[in-house]
């Protein structure tokens, strides 16, 4: 059985706010506000990427592979699990935008690209995987 990539889209986002880190000591209300704002922002950026790509071809059909690339401003050590947890709202924003129907573990397979140094941000490449003969 051969696997090939059928369709895909890349979404570029700003780095998540400090309040979204699991280690944040932010009050719950501040964290909730930042989570909602980041989710909305992710949804809008996902919609813009979708319109620029092929607006009529979404949502992607599961399973979908997501390759996440974090760009950090410096080489200061960060826990990878905290980076991933800080973008939880992004997956909900992508579902809100209509690129994915659901972000459950059976539909979405997440892989990480090497962390790079540069202008802080997050890039997510979503690719629909098609299994053929």
Coordinates of C-alpha atoms in Angstrom, one line a residue:
X1 CA 0.0 0.0 0.0
X2 CA 1.4 3.4 -1.0
X3 CA 0.7 6.6 0.9
X4 CA 0.6 9.9 -0.9
X5 CA -0.2 13.5 0.1
X6 CA -3.5 14.6 -1.4
X7 CA -4.1 18.2 -0.3
X8 CA -2.5 20.6 2.2
X9 CA -2.4 24.1 3.6
X10 CA 0.1 26.1 5.7
X11 CA -1.0 28.4 8.5
X12 CA 1.4 30.9 10.0
X13 CA 0.6 32.3 13.4
X14 CA 2.2 34.7 15.9
X15 CA 3.9 33.0 18.9
X16 CA 1.3 32.2 21.6
X17 CA 0.9 34.7 24.4
X18 CA 2.8 34.0 27.6
X19 CA -0.4 33.4 29.5
X20 CA -1.1 30.3 27.4
X21 CA 2.0 28.5 28.8
X22 CA 1.1 25.7 31.3
X23 CA 3.7 27.3 33.6
X24 CA 2.0 30.7 33.5
X25 CA 1.0 32.1 36.8
X26 CA -1.6 34.3 35.1
X27 CA -5.0 34.6 36.8
X28 CA -7.7 32.4 35.2
X29 CA -9.6 35.3 33.7
X30 CA -6.5 36.7 31.9
X31 CA -5.7 33.2 30.6
X32 CA -9.3 32.7 29.4
X33 CA -9.3 36.0 27.6
X34 CA -5.9 35.3 25.9
X35 CA -7.1 31.7 25.0
X36 CA -10.2 33.1 23.4
X37 CA -8.3 35.8 21.5
X38 CA -5.6 33.4 20.2
X39 CA -8.3 31.0 19.1
X40 CA -10.1 33.7 17.2
X41 CA -6.9 34.9 15.7
X42 CA -6.0 31.3 14.6
X43 CA -9.4 30.9 13.1
X44 CA -9.1 34.1 11.0
X45 CA -5.6 33.3 9.9
X46 CA -6.7 29.8 8.9
X47 CA -9.7 31.3 7.0
X48 CA -7.3 33.6 5.1
X49 CA -5.0 30.8 4.2
X50 CA -8.0 28.7 3.1
X51 CA -9.3 31.4 0.8
X52 CA -5.9 32.0 -0.7
X53 CA -5.6 28.2 -1.4
X54 CA -8.7 26.6 -2.7
X55 CA -11.8 27.8 -0.8
X56 CA -14.1 25.1 -2.0
X57 CA -12.0 22.1 -1.1
X58 CA -12.3 22.1 2.7
X59 CA -12.6 20.6 5.3
X60 CA -9.7 18.2 4.8
X61 CA -10.6 14.5 4.9
X62 CA -9.1 12.6 7.9
X63 CA -6.6 11.4 8.7
X64 CA -4.7 14.7 8.5
X65 CA -1.0 15.1 9.5
X66 CA 0.0 18.4 11.1
X67 CA 3.6 19.4 11.1
X68 CA 4.3 22.1 13.7
X69 CA 7.3 24.4 13.4
X70 CA 8.1 26.7 16.3
X71 CA 10.3 29.7 15.7
X72 CA 11.9 31.2 18.8
X73 CA 13.7 34.5 19.2
X74 CA 16.6 32.9 21.0
X75 CA 18.1 29.5 22.0
X76 CA 16.8 29.7 25.6
X77 CA 15.7 26.2 26.7
X78 CA 12.0 25.5 26.5
X79 CA 10.1 22.4 27.2
X80 CA 8.6 21.0 24.0
X81 CA 5.4 19.8 25.8
X82 CA 4.8 23.3 27.1
X83 CA 5.2 24.7 23.6
X84 CA 2.6 22.2 22.3
X85 CA 0.2 22.9 25.2
X86 CA 0.4 26.6 24.5
X87 CA -1.1 26.2 21.0
X88 CA -4.1 24.1 22.1
X89 CA -6.4 27.0 21.1
X90 CA -5.0 27.0 17.6
X91 CA -6.5 23.5 16.9
X92 CA -9.9 24.8 18.0
X93 CA -9.5 27.9 15.8
X94 CA -8.6 25.7 12.8
X95 CA -11.8 23.6 13.4
X96 CA -13.8 26.9 13.7
X97 CA -12.4 28.0 10.4
X98 CA -13.6 24.8 8.7
X99 CA -10.3 23.4 7.6
X100 CA -10.8 20.3 9.9
X101 CA -14.0 18.8 11.0
X102 CA -12.5 17.7 14.3
X103 CA -9.2 17.7 16.1
X104 CA -9.4 14.4 17.9
X105 CA -6.5 12.0 18.2
X106 CA -7.8 9.7 15.4
X107 CA -8.3 12.4 12.9
X108 CA -5.2 14.6 13.5
X109 CA -1.7 13.3 13.7
X110 CA 0.8 15.9 15.0
X111 CA 4.5 15.8 14.2
X112 CA 7.1 18.4 15.1
X113 CA 9.7 20.0 12.9
X114 CA 13.0 21.1 14.4
X115 CA 12.7 24.3 16.4
X116 CA 14.3 27.2 14.7
X117 CA 15.6 30.7 15.7
X118 CA 14.2 33.8 14.1
X119 CA 11.1 36.0 14.3
X120 CA 8.9 34.2 16.9
X121 CA 5.9 32.4 15.5
X122 CA 4.3 29.0 14.8
X123 CA 3.8 27.5 11.4
X124 CA 1.4 24.6 10.9
X125 CA 1.4 22.5 7.7
X126 CA -1.8 20.4 7.4
X127 CA -1.7 17.6 4.9
X128 CA -4.5 15.2 4.0
X129 CA -3.1 11.7 3.7
X130 CA -4.6 9.5 1.1
X131 CA -3.9 5.8 1.2
X132 CA -3.7 4.2 -2.3
X133 CA -2.8 0.9 -3.8

